[in-house]
XYZ file of C-alpha atoms in Angstrom:
689
model
C -71.459 18.930 9.039
C -69.614 18.552 12.332
C -70.201 14.790 12.251
C -68.865 14.663 8.707
C -65.741 16.599 9.715
C -65.176 14.354 12.730
C -65.559 11.234 10.615
C -63.134 12.593 8.031
C -60.417 13.179 10.648
C -61.091 9.972 12.545
C -58.394 7.340 12.815
C -59.211 3.978 14.285
C -57.350 3.803 17.637
C -56.965 0.045 17.184
C -55.117 0.578 13.881
C -52.989 3.296 15.474
C -52.185 0.942 18.354
C -51.243 -1.876 15.963
C -48.878 0.491 14.127
C -47.255 1.503 17.396
C -46.816 -2.126 18.457
C -45.271 -3.033 15.097
C -42.815 -0.154 15.468
C -41.898 -1.460 18.920
C -41.112 -4.857 17.351
C -38.906 -3.033 14.837
C -37.165 -1.113 17.623
C -36.622 -4.245 19.698
C -35.168 -6.087 16.724
C -32.923 -3.119 15.963
C -31.730 -3.142 19.560
C -30.836 -6.832 19.227
C -28.903 -6.103 16.016
C -26.903 -3.285 17.597
C -26.302 -5.500 20.644
C -24.807 -8.312 18.539
C -27.797 -10.654 18.952
C -28.751 -11.242 15.332
C -30.520 -14.533 16.089
C -32.938 -12.818 18.483
C -33.521 -10.027 15.959
C -34.342 -12.444 13.149
C -36.608 -14.501 15.424
C -38.617 -11.423 16.400
C -38.877 -10.094 12.869
C -40.064 -13.447 11.490
C -43.323 -13.145 13.456
C -44.905 -10.550 11.198
C -45.147 -9.230 7.648
C -45.779 -5.537 8.247
C -43.696 -2.828 6.606
C -41.695 -2.556 9.827
C -41.019 -6.304 10.084
C -39.895 -6.475 6.462
C -37.756 -3.358 6.810
C -36.131 -4.864 9.903
C -35.342 -8.080 8.025
C -33.931 -5.969 5.228
C -31.653 -4.135 7.654
C -30.265 -7.424 9.020
C -29.385 -8.801 5.601
C -28.176 -5.353 4.454
C -25.647 -5.226 7.294
C -24.396 -8.690 6.391
C -24.169 -7.747 2.713
C -22.332 -4.443 3.101
C -19.882 -5.722 5.689
C -19.044 -8.874 3.744
C -19.585 -7.864 0.078
C -20.506 -11.415 -0.896
C -22.521 -11.368 -4.110
C -25.069 -14.019 -3.100
C -25.789 -12.183 0.166
C -26.071 -8.895 -1.722
C -28.609 -10.397 -4.107
C -30.610 -11.693 -1.153
C -30.451 -8.250 0.436
C -31.633 -6.551 -2.751
C -34.635 -8.887 -3.043
C -35.526 -8.534 0.627
C -35.337 -4.749 0.464
C -37.404 -4.675 -2.735
C -40.118 -6.622 -0.906
C -39.947 -4.169 2.016
C -40.200 -1.216 -0.363
C -43.234 -2.704 -2.133
C -45.064 -3.363 1.125
C -44.279 0.130 2.433
C -45.551 1.666 -0.823
C -48.823 -0.270 -0.568
C -49.268 0.716 3.088
C -48.558 4.342 2.250
C -51.203 4.421 -0.455
C -53.673 2.694 1.823
C -53.038 5.274 4.535
C -53.569 8.049 2.017
C -56.918 6.610 0.945
C -58.260 5.816 4.397
C -57.137 8.706 6.582
C -57.008 12.437 5.952
C -55.245 13.196 9.214
C -54.396 12.016 12.702
C -54.934 14.571 15.501
C -52.332 12.799 17.661
C -49.652 13.019 14.974
C -47.577 15.932 13.711
C -47.109 14.356 10.274
C -49.249 13.794 7.160
C -51.029 10.413 7.007
C -48.776 7.587 5.861
C -45.502 9.420 6.574
C -44.240 6.461 8.586
C -44.605 4.225 5.523
C -42.984 6.843 3.281
C -40.007 6.716 5.653
C -39.931 2.898 5.517
C -39.979 3.135 1.733
C -37.151 5.698 1.717
C -35.028 3.588 4.088
C -35.506 0.522 1.892
C -34.627 2.572 -1.195
C -31.494 3.938 0.465
C -30.229 0.495 1.389
C -31.177 -0.890 -2.033
C -29.232 1.939 -3.651
C -26.118 1.109 -1.640
C -26.382 -2.586 -2.505
C -26.926 -1.743 -6.185
C -23.937 0.619 -6.378
C -21.747 -2.026 -4.721
C -22.906 -4.655 -7.200
C -20.802 -5.764 -10.139
C -23.397 -4.591 -12.672
C -23.347 -1.090 -14.155
C -27.066 -1.355 -14.941
C -27.897 -2.187 -11.329
C -25.669 0.654 -10.162
C -27.573 3.144 -12.303
C -30.829 1.818 -10.881
C -29.301 2.412 -7.472
C -28.824 6.131 -8.198
C -32.439 6.282 -9.359
C -33.557 4.828 -6.016
C -31.205 7.155 -4.174
C -32.853 10.137 -5.812
C -36.317 8.901 -4.899
C -35.276 8.431 -1.275
C -33.636 11.866 -1.254
C -36.844 13.539 -2.414
C -39.038 11.665 0.047
C -36.789 12.538 2.971
C -36.576 16.145 1.819
C -40.375 16.287 1.927
C -40.484 14.904 5.459
C -37.931 17.466 6.590
C -40.098 20.243 5.149
C -42.911 19.017 7.390
C -40.526 19.108 10.349
C -39.615 22.671 9.402
C -43.278 23.606 9.726
C -43.573 21.748 13.036
C -40.600 23.644 14.470
C -42.057 26.988 13.407
C -45.499 26.196 14.821
C -43.958 25.185 18.146
C -41.529 28.076 18.355
C -38.462 25.833 17.956
C -37.395 23.005 20.198
C -35.398 23.088 23.395
C -32.793 25.704 24.139
C -29.690 23.601 23.682
C -27.231 24.789 21.067
C -27.358 21.471 19.273
C -31.094 21.677 18.816
C -31.078 25.340 17.837
C -28.491 24.692 15.148
C -30.298 21.613 13.895
C -33.700 23.228 13.656
C -32.279 26.436 12.205
C -30.694 24.441 9.415
C -34.072 22.884 8.671
C -36.222 25.972 9.176
C -34.031 28.106 6.928
C -34.961 25.877 4.008
C -37.010 27.725 1.428
C -40.688 27.236 2.232
C -42.498 24.612 0.184
C -45.819 22.772 0.473
C -46.023 20.733 3.705
C -46.236 17.321 2.143
C -43.869 14.405 2.114
C -43.262 15.066 -1.543
C -41.519 18.316 -2.455
C -42.223 20.695 -5.345
C -38.810 19.850 -6.780
C -39.995 16.301 -7.217
C -43.100 17.546 -9.052
C -40.913 19.544 -11.410
C -38.812 16.480 -12.267
C -41.519 13.900 -12.834
C -39.497 12.213 -15.551
C -37.393 10.512 -12.848
C -40.456 8.527 -11.700
C -42.504 5.676 -13.046
C -45.688 6.856 -14.738
C -47.827 4.546 -12.618
C -46.198 5.505 -9.324
C -48.298 7.352 -6.775
C -46.403 10.270 -5.270
C -45.192 10.049 -1.720
C -47.036 12.633 0.304
C -50.211 14.508 1.074
C -51.135 17.795 2.669
C -50.808 17.880 6.425
C -53.936 18.361 8.494
C -54.127 21.913 9.790
C -54.140 20.931 13.475
C -50.878 21.374 15.320
C -49.469 19.991 18.512
C -49.729 22.201 21.581
C -47.110 20.427 23.607
C -44.953 22.553 25.845
C -41.265 22.910 25.110
C -39.394 22.166 28.339
C -35.655 22.678 28.327
C -34.432 19.197 28.978
C -31.168 17.554 28.051
C -30.119 13.966 28.374
C -27.395 13.645 30.995
C -24.368 11.609 30.069
C -24.468 8.125 31.484
C -21.771 6.666 33.728
C -20.065 3.382 33.300
C -18.787 1.381 36.231
C -15.235 0.209 35.774
C -16.324 -3.416 36.113
C -18.704 -3.108 33.182
C -16.382 -1.691 30.593
C -12.798 -1.362 29.473
C -13.057 2.415 29.094
C -10.055 4.384 30.230
C -10.237 7.142 32.834
C -10.734 9.896 30.251
C -14.050 8.392 29.200
C -15.177 8.105 32.823
C -14.214 11.730 33.387
C -16.441 12.782 30.506
C -19.413 10.972 32.000
C -18.711 12.173 35.545
C -18.251 15.768 34.475
C -21.700 15.604 32.961
C -20.820 16.669 29.433
C -23.904 15.619 27.504
C -22.918 13.858 24.344
C -26.573 13.561 23.492
C -27.783 17.059 24.121
C -31.219 18.511 23.723
C -33.513 15.527 23.305
C -36.655 16.773 21.570
C -38.705 13.599 22.034
C -41.216 15.617 24.084
C -42.402 17.200 20.821
C -43.151 13.790 19.312
C -45.421 12.191 21.850
C -46.265 8.885 20.190
C -44.082 6.030 18.872
C -45.027 6.646 15.251
C -43.968 10.308 15.359
C -40.751 9.432 17.173
C -40.041 6.757 14.547
C -40.519 9.277 11.721
C -38.557 12.058 13.407
C -35.565 9.940 14.395
C -35.513 7.971 11.147
C -35.750 11.010 8.871
C -32.966 12.813 10.750
C -30.798 9.691 10.548
C -31.385 9.022 6.851
C -31.414 12.558 5.497
C -28.484 13.546 7.703
C -26.514 10.572 6.417
C -27.390 11.419 2.808
C -26.332 15.054 3.155
C -23.089 14.002 4.811
C -22.243 11.351 2.214
C -22.945 13.612 -0.760
C -20.809 16.378 0.761
C -17.783 14.074 0.763
C -17.984 12.976 -2.870
C -14.883 14.007 -4.900
C -15.157 17.278 -6.898
C -15.865 16.014 -10.431
C -18.490 13.471 -9.400
C -19.998 15.907 -6.895
C -20.699 18.428 -9.664
C -22.467 15.728 -11.662
C -24.681 14.831 -8.698
C -25.573 18.494 -8.128
C -26.727 18.767 -11.738
C -29.244 15.932 -11.262
C -30.568 17.298 -7.987
C -28.333 16.032 -5.175
C -27.037 18.673 -2.788
C -24.693 17.789 0.042
C -24.416 19.814 3.258
C -21.920 18.509 5.794
C -22.817 20.927 8.585
C -26.542 20.279 8.346
C -26.060 16.535 7.921
C -23.939 16.303 11.059
C -26.386 18.453 13.019
C -29.228 16.124 12.065
C -27.232 13.037 13.020
C -26.307 14.506 16.395
C -29.977 15.405 16.852
C -31.054 11.828 16.046
C -28.394 10.375 18.349
C -30.051 12.153 21.286
C -33.328 10.299 20.841
C -34.288 7.158 22.818
C -34.691 5.050 19.699
C -32.711 2.482 17.736
C -32.283 5.194 15.088
C -30.344 7.084 17.754
C -27.910 4.171 18.070
C -27.538 3.972 14.290
C -26.845 7.707 14.183
C -24.222 7.205 16.873
C -22.532 4.556 14.758
C -22.513 6.851 11.735
C -21.096 9.746 13.757
C -18.327 7.719 15.365
C -17.517 6.103 12.029
C -17.304 9.536 10.415
C -15.117 11.135 13.085
C -12.822 8.159 13.699
C -12.701 7.121 10.055
C -13.287 9.912 7.533
C -12.120 12.812 9.706
C -9.151 10.699 10.766
C -8.314 10.204 7.091
C -8.275 13.929 6.250
C -5.823 16.656 7.252
C -7.370 20.061 6.570
C -10.250 20.310 9.003
C -11.853 22.957 11.231
C -10.145 23.379 14.588
C -11.116 20.740 17.125
C -13.744 21.809 19.649
C -16.938 20.404 21.087
C -18.926 23.141 19.354
C -17.298 22.661 15.952
C -18.885 19.421 14.796
C -17.117 19.465 11.417
C -13.748 19.131 13.121
C -13.219 16.502 15.800
C -15.400 17.216 18.885
C -13.384 14.848 21.041
C -15.262 15.108 24.330
C -18.653 14.806 22.647
C -17.518 11.691 20.785
C -16.158 10.174 23.991
C -19.419 10.937 25.779
C -21.415 9.405 22.932
C -19.307 6.253 23.081
C -19.842 5.964 26.844
C -23.599 6.271 26.388
C -23.763 3.715 23.608
C -21.650 1.134 25.413
C -23.903 1.528 28.422
C -27.047 0.990 26.346
C -25.611 -1.879 24.277
C -23.059 -3.574 26.560
C -22.760 -6.773 24.477
C -22.016 -5.065 21.186
C -18.571 -5.398 19.643
C -19.325 -2.436 17.384
C -18.553 -0.008 20.187
C -15.322 -1.820 21.058
C -14.291 -1.382 17.435
C -15.175 2.323 17.553
C -13.269 2.745 20.820
C -10.181 1.230 19.194
C -10.565 3.551 16.213
C -10.931 6.503 18.575
C -7.717 5.520 20.329
C -5.924 5.257 16.988
C -7.272 8.647 15.907
C -5.657 10.068 19.048
C -2.285 8.436 18.220
C -2.727 5.743 20.886
C -1.944 2.857 18.571
C -0.535 0.545 21.235
C -3.726 0.837 23.291
C -5.861 0.280 20.190
C -3.991 -2.928 19.339
C -4.329 -4.168 22.930
C -8.085 -3.547 22.873
C -8.545 -5.388 19.567
C -6.395 -8.272 20.804
C -9.138 -9.179 23.293
C -12.350 -11.081 22.605
C -13.866 -9.664 19.407
C -16.143 -12.606 18.613
C -19.579 -11.654 17.316
C -22.632 -13.269 15.722
C -21.922 -10.905 12.852
C -18.690 -12.354 11.505
C -18.290 -9.233 9.422
C -17.659 -7.244 12.611
C -14.831 -9.633 13.483
C -13.404 -9.043 10.026
C -13.549 -5.261 10.438
C -11.899 -5.481 13.848
C -9.119 -7.670 12.471
C -8.567 -5.287 9.550
C -8.360 -2.337 11.949
C -5.862 -4.233 14.093
C -3.837 -5.105 10.982
C -3.589 -1.461 9.952
C -2.481 -0.400 13.428
C 0.217 -3.072 13.477
C 1.390 -1.820 10.099
C 1.575 1.758 11.431
C 3.650 0.493 14.379
C 6.036 -1.329 11.989
C 5.374 -4.695 13.634
C 5.842 -6.373 10.296
C 5.522 -10.044 11.164
C 2.414 -9.517 13.296
C 0.925 -7.286 10.614
C 1.540 -9.950 7.976
C -0.173 -12.593 10.116
C -3.127 -10.288 10.822
C -3.710 -9.418 7.161
C -3.639 -13.121 6.260
C -6.354 -13.676 8.894
C -8.404 -11.050 7.056
C -8.326 -13.327 4.002
C -10.178 -15.992 5.994
C -12.630 -13.563 7.598
C -13.588 -11.353 4.665
C -14.046 -11.649 0.898
C -13.689 -7.980 0.085
C -10.143 -7.570 -1.306
C -7.904 -10.587 -0.939
C -5.487 -8.979 -3.387
C -4.922 -6.058 -1.011
C -4.524 -8.363 2.006
C -1.933 -10.538 0.245
C -0.139 -7.440 -1.055
C 0.291 -5.842 2.375
C 1.149 -9.160 4.039
C 3.818 -9.818 1.402
C 5.136 -6.261 1.607
C 5.540 -6.623 5.372
C 7.701 -9.715 4.835
C 9.818 -7.755 2.346
C 10.486 -5.135 5.035
C 11.744 -7.859 7.390
C 13.983 -9.142 4.579
C 15.505 -5.688 4.099
C 15.968 -5.249 7.819
C 17.860 -8.534 8.228
C 19.753 -8.800 4.929
C 23.074 -7.582 6.381
C 22.879 -9.059 9.884
C 21.149 -12.413 9.264
C 21.123 -13.330 5.547
C 19.645 -16.791 6.077
C 16.665 -15.515 8.074
C 16.288 -12.660 5.603
C 16.099 -15.147 2.724
C 13.251 -16.987 4.465
C 11.218 -13.815 4.746
C 12.018 -12.889 1.162
C 10.687 -16.256 -0.023
C 7.458 -15.872 1.959
C 7.044 -12.269 0.814
C 7.506 -13.078 -2.869
C 5.098 -16.015 -2.602
C 2.390 -13.785 -1.113
C 2.963 -11.009 -3.635
C 2.780 -13.471 -6.521
C -0.740 -14.404 -5.324
C -1.999 -10.884 -5.884
C -2.760 -11.011 -9.660
C -4.942 -14.113 -9.286
C -7.146 -12.319 -6.731
C -7.627 -8.986 -8.506
C -10.785 -8.249 -10.458
C -12.939 -10.624 -8.409
C -14.842 -7.737 -6.809
C -16.261 -4.836 -8.769
C -18.203 -1.662 -8.059
C -20.323 -0.221 -10.879
C -18.720 -2.828 -13.152
C -15.280 -1.363 -12.398
C -12.398 -3.067 -10.666
C -11.709 -1.948 -7.092
C -9.221 0.973 -7.057
C -6.792 -0.756 -4.711
C -6.963 -3.954 -6.785
C -5.966 -1.954 -9.848
C -3.198 -0.245 -7.901
C -1.566 -3.359 -6.427
C -1.822 -5.289 -9.707
C 0.038 -2.499 -11.509
C 2.721 -2.486 -8.793
C 3.322 -6.232 -9.170
C 3.532 -5.881 -12.951
C 5.950 -2.975 -12.571
C 8.274 -4.978 -10.332
C 8.146 -8.011 -12.626
C 9.024 -5.816 -15.602
C 11.977 -4.260 -13.737
C 13.240 -7.676 -12.608
C 13.265 -8.851 -16.199
C 14.723 -5.623 -17.559
C 17.456 -5.320 -14.915
C 18.070 -9.096 -14.798
C 17.694 -9.315 -11.005
C 15.480 -11.251 -8.595
C 11.904 -10.076 -8.133
C 12.502 -9.279 -4.451
C 15.308 -6.879 -5.361
C 13.250 -5.163 -8.065
C 10.763 -3.874 -5.481
C 11.337 -0.158 -5.110
C 10.520 2.312 -2.333
C 9.027 0.677 0.751
C 5.584 -0.607 -0.291
C 4.559 -0.650 3.383
C 5.318 3.060 3.791
C 3.416 3.697 0.600
C 0.398 1.884 2.073
C 0.750 3.794 5.343
C 0.574 7.039 3.382
C -2.436 5.974 1.325
C -4.303 5.063 4.536
C -3.054 8.301 6.141
C -1.377 6.336 8.886
C 1.100 9.163 9.499
C -1.720 11.151 11.096
C -2.302 8.334 13.605
C 1.322 7.568 14.405
C 3.148 8.819 17.515
C 6.449 10.609 16.945
C 8.623 7.523 17.507
C 6.726 5.603 14.819
C 7.076 8.546 12.418
C 10.811 8.539 13.014
C 10.840 4.786 12.298
C 9.101 5.496 8.991
C 11.701 8.079 8.046
C 14.466 5.574 8.835
C 12.763 2.863 6.765
C 12.541 5.223 3.791
C 16.271 5.902 3.993
C 16.921 2.314 2.875
C 16.140 3.272 -0.725
C 18.809 5.947 -1.198
C 21.307 4.517 1.311
C 21.240 0.714 1.044
C 19.484 -0.108 -2.229
C 22.175 -1.091 -4.768
C 19.787 -0.395 -7.657
C 18.698 3.101 -6.610
C 20.684 4.716 -9.439
C 18.477 2.846 -11.934
C 15.205 4.175 -10.556
C 12.978 6.302 -12.767
C 11.623 9.681 -11.764
C 8.234 8.305 -10.701
C 9.862 5.954 -8.168
C 12.104 8.701 -6.843
C 9.020 10.905 -6.504
C 7.358 8.283 -4.278
C 10.407 8.397 -2.039
C 10.373 12.204 -1.914
C 6.631 12.437 -1.272
C 6.710 9.943 1.598
C 9.732 11.596 3.228
C 8.060 15.002 2.945
C 4.809 13.697 4.421
C 6.680 12.110 7.335
C 8.578 15.336 8.032
C 5.371 17.369 7.764
C 3.762 15.067 10.342
C 6.765 15.668 12.615
C 6.268 19.426 12.262
C 9.303 20.054 10.022
C 7.379 22.111 7.462
C 10.267 23.972 5.835
C 12.194 20.811 4.936
C 9.020 19.066 3.777
C 8.202 22.010 1.502
C 11.754 22.061 0.085
C 11.676 18.345 -0.762
C 8.325 18.626 -2.538
C 9.304 21.688 -4.538
C 12.803 20.545 -5.514
C 12.217 16.836 -6.078
C 8.627 16.521 -7.316
C 6.955 19.787 -8.304
C 9.972 21.032 -10.269
C 9.223 18.378 -12.905
C 6.579 18.541 -15.622
C 3.620 16.311 -14.821
C 3.962 14.577 -18.205
C 7.195 12.985 -16.930
C 5.185 10.934 -14.428
C 2.958 9.373 -17.076
C 3.571 6.163 -18.937
C 3.133 2.404 -18.855
C 3.243 1.014 -15.282
C 4.341 4.376 -13.866
C 3.078 5.823 -10.570
C 1.177 8.926 -11.646
C -0.444 9.688 -8.273
C 2.569 11.331 -6.639
C 2.359 14.685 -8.425
C -1.284 15.512 -7.496
C -0.554 14.173 -4.019
C 2.408 16.556 -3.764
C 0.053 19.455 -4.555
C -2.217 18.284 -1.750
C 0.747 17.973 0.621
C 1.753 21.549 -0.164
C -1.782 22.633 0.741
C -1.531 20.777 4.072
C 1.790 22.466 4.858
C 0.242 25.895 4.185
C -2.665 24.982 6.445
C -0.353 23.871 9.240
C 1.826 26.979 8.863
C -1.063 29.446 9.057
C -0.679 29.989 12.801
C 3.084 30.312 12.858
C 2.931 34.028 12.121
C 1.764 36.773 14.442
C -0.523 38.644 12.051
C -3.886 37.977 10.436
C -2.371 38.956 7.105
C 0.129 36.078 7.332
C -2.689 33.624 8.070
C -4.724 34.879 5.116
C -1.725 34.498 2.805
C -1.188 30.908 3.919
C -4.889 30.085 3.523
C -4.961 31.635 0.072
C -1.914 29.622 -0.999
C -3.517 26.530 0.507
C -6.628 27.080 -1.631
C -4.510 27.498 -4.769
C -2.741 24.174 -4.244
C -6.057 22.450 -3.546
C -7.617 23.875 -6.683
C -4.778 22.464 -8.778
C -5.181 19.052 -7.140
C -8.967 19.144 -7.628
C -8.626 19.847 -11.357
C -6.121 17.033 -11.967
C -6.986 14.513 -14.626
C -7.674 10.871 -13.763
C -4.913 9.008 -11.909
C -4.409 6.041 -9.568
C -6.606 6.267 -6.440
C -7.890 9.713 -7.472
C -11.158 9.197 -5.571
C -9.214 8.507 -2.383
C -7.124 11.649 -2.627
C -10.146 13.520 -3.983
C -11.971 12.891 -0.697
C -9.201 14.723 1.155
C -9.312 17.576 -1.342
C -13.109 17.920 -1.115
C -13.013 17.985 2.686
C -10.208 20.558 2.633
C -12.028 22.855 0.233
C -15.157 22.606 2.354
C -13.111 23.653 5.392
C -11.633 26.687 3.640
C -15.104 27.951 2.752
C -15.622 28.624 6.453
C -12.712 31.054 6.264
C -14.267 32.708 3.181
C -11.432 31.283 1.096
C -12.496 29.584 -2.139
């Protein structure tokens, strides 16, 4: 009987060793990818056909596809990832048949292949949703659900591991992360959850489920309290400023509480780091989906959780694994991108990870640049961090250096980031040149690039029209030429068979100006209304990144409409509302809340929303004004001396947000909806809903 039991639990050490070696190939290739050496990554991954090799190849082509959005590359990525998913599924089933348990592993047999399958499904889902086909997009959501359920099952196993080992190390980061997992309602310890069993109709009839019961044996590893000290960078090795060096020298651990001691072999570490990365990313992404779509996803089984998602990503970033680097990229992208785009956020602190934990992010960046010194990704993130802290000049200087990379898509992203920063600084001619370079580097939205480049030239025309008419005319000619290119480049890229939101927006603007030029019998250049550059700055939330002198420049630029524009008296209400909204937002960013509130109430909100609707009209200003009122209430909450005053402001803030959230469809509603969703999530922490 004992021999039978031993044989049942036996795992061939040679097979286990092969799996570990294959994972090391995957890790090494991932390190090459992060370090901008795609050729070395592809060379290493071409030497094998395991689930890990195929997943690695899928990651390489996925990165190229999602950064470039070229349809032929996306098709190649989809096929490559489908092959990786098939191989991982076969390996999972084989592991289920051959092994009932592995005494050296904390996870059920085949969990590593279930994770490979889920990662391939996640990337396939993203590629499918970004495709131009609605059918493929729907298939993408199907794959997303499958990946969600698989990852949920793995996290249930981790919940059991944490309970059996009494939790992980004593760091706050770990305690929070494990608590968020352990508090999950108890379910069977298999990779597949009971929820998946209850919703079998989402799966193919012939598909074997992803999971099996975990062997009863548990790890008896000790739980030493051990954190990962922040790494230092020598000044010769990096272009970090002194603040970043101070973070490293002061020993603030950006990657706190490494729990790798609990996962003693490469396979377990692969599963642990990968599941925290993928499930954390999923929870974070779903939590940011605009209100209406978010409710739909919750009905079909998707539940977002920003706090838990961020905790899991921070946990993964602490691990000595390529998944840790990927988690770092996600975190920095979230804080410097999404958080930088929103206004109503928890107060900044290193403990409050839903706000902007500045020192932790700086420490994370130092660590990652030390580990991957050749990567341009971290230079890009450093520039975005500088911009998020209103250091636009420094960000432009950093991105003006050598940004060459084997991944041309990274160059394109860096150039786009530089272009935006130049736009925020009102360096119109340089911004125009930079956006035109984006046309050559990236195929994503040429219409948007031409639109902003042309709009920048129009601003130069307006600036010079009285002092240097001849030079102004030259810029007007260039600007009109670029703007006239926009219609021919719209509709070339689609998501879920729908035109890109910004493509739709800029095409309508061009049509509106052409209609006015014909109706008013004036030149096209003079039919352009309120500064289109300031409008773009607002839609990219550039005011949040701009120093005070740049904000004052914006306010001065906006004054052209009602001071120098000879056709201002002809403008309709929707155009006047753009002017009022942008002025109010600029004043709000300068801290002049009372005047900003007055402008919004008197010049936008006093009108019925039906007045903003109609052919070619800008209907986005009214819901945006409601959001701006919410931001003002949020900013004003600490002006009073009593808790009652703060509660009143927060309550009013919630009321404005609720109105904005319930608004019917309008231009760029998903973009503004992201801000609203984030704001409402923040207010929940104050028990305001």
